[in-house]
mmCIF file of C-alpha atoms in Angstrom:
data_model
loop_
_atom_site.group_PDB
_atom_site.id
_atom_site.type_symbol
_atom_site.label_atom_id
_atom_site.label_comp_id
_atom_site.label_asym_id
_atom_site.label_seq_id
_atom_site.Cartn_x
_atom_site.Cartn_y
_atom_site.Cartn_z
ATOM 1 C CA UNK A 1 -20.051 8.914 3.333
ATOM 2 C CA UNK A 2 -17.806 8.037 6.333
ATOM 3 C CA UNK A 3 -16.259 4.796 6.694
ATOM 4 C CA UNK A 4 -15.744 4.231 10.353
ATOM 5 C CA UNK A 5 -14.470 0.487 9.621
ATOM 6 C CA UNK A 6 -11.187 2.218 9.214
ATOM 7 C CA UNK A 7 -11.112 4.207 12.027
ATOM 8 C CA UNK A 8 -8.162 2.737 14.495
ATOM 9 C CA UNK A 9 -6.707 0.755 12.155
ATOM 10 C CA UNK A 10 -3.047 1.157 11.427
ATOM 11 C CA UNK A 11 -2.486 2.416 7.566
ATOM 12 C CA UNK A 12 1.187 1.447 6.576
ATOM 13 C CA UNK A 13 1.720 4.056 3.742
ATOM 14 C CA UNK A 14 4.487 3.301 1.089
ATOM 15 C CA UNK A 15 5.490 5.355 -1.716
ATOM 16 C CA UNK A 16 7.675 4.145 -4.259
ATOM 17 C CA UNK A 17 9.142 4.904 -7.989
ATOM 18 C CA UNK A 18 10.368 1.481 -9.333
ATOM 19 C CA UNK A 19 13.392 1.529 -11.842
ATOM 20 C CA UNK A 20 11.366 -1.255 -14.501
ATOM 21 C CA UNK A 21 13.724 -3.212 -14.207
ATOM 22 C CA UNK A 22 13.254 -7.596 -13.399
ATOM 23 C CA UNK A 23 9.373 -6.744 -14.225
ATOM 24 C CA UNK A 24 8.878 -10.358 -14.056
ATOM 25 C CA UNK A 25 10.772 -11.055 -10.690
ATOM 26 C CA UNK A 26 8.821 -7.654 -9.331
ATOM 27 C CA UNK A 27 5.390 -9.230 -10.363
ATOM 28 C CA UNK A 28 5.656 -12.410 -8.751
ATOM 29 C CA UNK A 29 7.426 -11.201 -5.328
ATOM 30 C CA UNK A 30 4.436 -8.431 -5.391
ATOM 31 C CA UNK A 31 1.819 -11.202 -5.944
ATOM 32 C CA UNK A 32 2.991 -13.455 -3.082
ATOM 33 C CA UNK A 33 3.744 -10.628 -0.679
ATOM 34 C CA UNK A 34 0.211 -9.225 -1.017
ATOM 35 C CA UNK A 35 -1.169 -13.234 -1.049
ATOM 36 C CA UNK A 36 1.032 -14.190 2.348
ATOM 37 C CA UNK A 37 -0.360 -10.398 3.677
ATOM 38 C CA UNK A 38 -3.907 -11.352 3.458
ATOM 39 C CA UNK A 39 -2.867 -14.706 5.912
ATOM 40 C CA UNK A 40 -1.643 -12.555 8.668
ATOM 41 C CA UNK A 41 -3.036 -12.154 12.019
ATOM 42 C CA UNK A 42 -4.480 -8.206 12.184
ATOM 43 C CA UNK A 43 -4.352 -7.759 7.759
ATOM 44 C CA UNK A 44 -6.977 -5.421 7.023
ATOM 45 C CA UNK A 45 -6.659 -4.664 3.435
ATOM 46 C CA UNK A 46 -4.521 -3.177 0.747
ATOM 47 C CA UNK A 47 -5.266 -0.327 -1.773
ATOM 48 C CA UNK A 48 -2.672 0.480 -4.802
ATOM 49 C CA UNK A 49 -2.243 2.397 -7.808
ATOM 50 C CA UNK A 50 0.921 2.630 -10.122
ATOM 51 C CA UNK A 51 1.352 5.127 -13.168
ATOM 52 C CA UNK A 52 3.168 4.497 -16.431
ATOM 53 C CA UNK A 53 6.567 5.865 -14.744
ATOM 54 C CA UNK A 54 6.649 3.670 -11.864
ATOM 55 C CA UNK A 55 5.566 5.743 -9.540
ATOM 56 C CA UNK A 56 3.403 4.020 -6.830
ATOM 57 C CA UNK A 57 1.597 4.405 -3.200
ATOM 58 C CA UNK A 58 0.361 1.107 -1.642
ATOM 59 C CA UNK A 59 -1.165 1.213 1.903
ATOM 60 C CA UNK A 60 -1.226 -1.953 4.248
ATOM 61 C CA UNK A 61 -4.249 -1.646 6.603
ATOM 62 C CA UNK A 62 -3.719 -3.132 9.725
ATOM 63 C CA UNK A 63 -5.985 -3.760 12.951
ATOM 64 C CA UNK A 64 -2.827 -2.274 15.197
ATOM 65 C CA UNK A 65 0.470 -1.231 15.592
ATOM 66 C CA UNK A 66 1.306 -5.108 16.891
ATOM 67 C CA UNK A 67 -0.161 -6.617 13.744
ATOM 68 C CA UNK A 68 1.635 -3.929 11.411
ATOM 69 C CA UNK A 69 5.158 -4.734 13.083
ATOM 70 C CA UNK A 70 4.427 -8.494 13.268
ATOM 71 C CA UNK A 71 4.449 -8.164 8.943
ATOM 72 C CA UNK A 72 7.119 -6.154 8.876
ATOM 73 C CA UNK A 73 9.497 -8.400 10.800
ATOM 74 C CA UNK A 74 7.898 -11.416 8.769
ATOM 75 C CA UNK A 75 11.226 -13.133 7.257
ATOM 76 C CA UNK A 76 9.847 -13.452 3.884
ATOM 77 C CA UNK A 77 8.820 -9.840 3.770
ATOM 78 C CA UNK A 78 11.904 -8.392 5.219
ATOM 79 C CA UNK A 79 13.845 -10.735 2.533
ATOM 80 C CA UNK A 80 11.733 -9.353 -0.511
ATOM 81 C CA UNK A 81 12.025 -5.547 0.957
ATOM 82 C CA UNK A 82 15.808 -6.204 0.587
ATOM 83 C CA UNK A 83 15.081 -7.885 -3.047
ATOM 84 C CA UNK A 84 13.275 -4.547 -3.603
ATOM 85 C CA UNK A 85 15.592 -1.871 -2.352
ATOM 86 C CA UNK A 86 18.509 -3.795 -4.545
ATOM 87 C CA UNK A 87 16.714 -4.549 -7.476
ATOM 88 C CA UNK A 88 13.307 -2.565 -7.919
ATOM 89 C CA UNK A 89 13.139 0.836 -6.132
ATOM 90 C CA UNK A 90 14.889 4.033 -7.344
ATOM 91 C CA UNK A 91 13.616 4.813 -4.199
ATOM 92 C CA UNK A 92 10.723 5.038 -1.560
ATOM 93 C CA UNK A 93 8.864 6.406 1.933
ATOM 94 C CA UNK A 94 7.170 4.247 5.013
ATOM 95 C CA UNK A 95 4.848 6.212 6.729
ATOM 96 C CA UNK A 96 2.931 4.728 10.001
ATOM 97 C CA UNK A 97 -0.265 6.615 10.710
ATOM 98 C CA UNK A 98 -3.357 5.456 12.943
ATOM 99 C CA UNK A 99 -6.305 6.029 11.046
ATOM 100 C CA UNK A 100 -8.722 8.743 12.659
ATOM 101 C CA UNK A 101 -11.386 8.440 10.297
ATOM 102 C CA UNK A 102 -12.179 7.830 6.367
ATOM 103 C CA UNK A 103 -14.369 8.851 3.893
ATOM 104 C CA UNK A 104 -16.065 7.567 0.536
ATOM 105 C CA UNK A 105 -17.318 9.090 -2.176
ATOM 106 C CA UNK A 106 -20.116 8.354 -5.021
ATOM 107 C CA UNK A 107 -18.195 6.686 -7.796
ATOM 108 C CA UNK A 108 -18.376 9.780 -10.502
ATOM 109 C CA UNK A 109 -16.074 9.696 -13.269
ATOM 110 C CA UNK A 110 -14.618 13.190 -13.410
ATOM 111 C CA UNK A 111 -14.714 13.950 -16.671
ATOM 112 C CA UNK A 112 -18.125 14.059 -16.533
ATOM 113 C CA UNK A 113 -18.187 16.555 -13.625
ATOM 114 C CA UNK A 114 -18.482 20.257 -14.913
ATOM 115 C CA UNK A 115 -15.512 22.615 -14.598
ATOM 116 C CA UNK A 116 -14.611 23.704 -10.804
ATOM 117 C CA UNK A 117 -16.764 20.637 -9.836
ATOM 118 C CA UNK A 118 -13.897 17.953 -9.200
ATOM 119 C CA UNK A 119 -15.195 16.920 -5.608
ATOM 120 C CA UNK A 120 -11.514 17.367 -3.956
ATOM 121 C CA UNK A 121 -12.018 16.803 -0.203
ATOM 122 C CA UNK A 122 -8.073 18.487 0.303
#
């Protein structure tokens, strides 16, 4: 099914392997980063996954390249991405894309699926 309430938007891609160390200090700078994200002018959304080794993607949806920069100058984020590049991140990628369009699929758990039948769109 395509999403078009993406399409336009600004995706703020950021890939990152954290070193586990200052879990605590990581959990509550995440948590207030991602609350004082929501409260900005433009913030569209945020999806995230982490595995067991600390690797992790989070992308920032935002409704345009204004609204993107505006959070990225924001003092308190640009104090916690230093915070993060000294004390959490091994290391990491920004990537800056305009979204084009967006898809989503049924929610099937793939184990269930048969062999060969993963549903893998790349």
């Amino acid at each position: 099914m395509m999403m078009d309430e993406r399409r336009g938007q600004v995706a703020v891609i950021f890939v990152s392997r954290r070193n586990g160390l200052d879990e605590q200090g990581y959990r509550l700078a995440a948590e207030r980063m991602e609350t004082l994200a929501a409260a900005q002018p433009g913030y569209r959304g945020v999806d995230g996954v982490r595995d067991a080794a600390g690797h992790g993607i989070t992308v920032s949806y935002w409704a345009d390249e204004a609204a993107a920069i505006a959070w990225r100058d924001h003092p308190d984020h640009v104090a916690t991405r230093a915070a993060g590049r000294q004390r959490w991140y091994d290391d990491y990628t920004v990537t800056v894309a305009t979204v084009t369009r967006s898809y989503r699929g049924p929610a099937i758990a793939r184990h269930a699926l048969p062999a060969g039948e993963g549903g893998s769109d790349l």
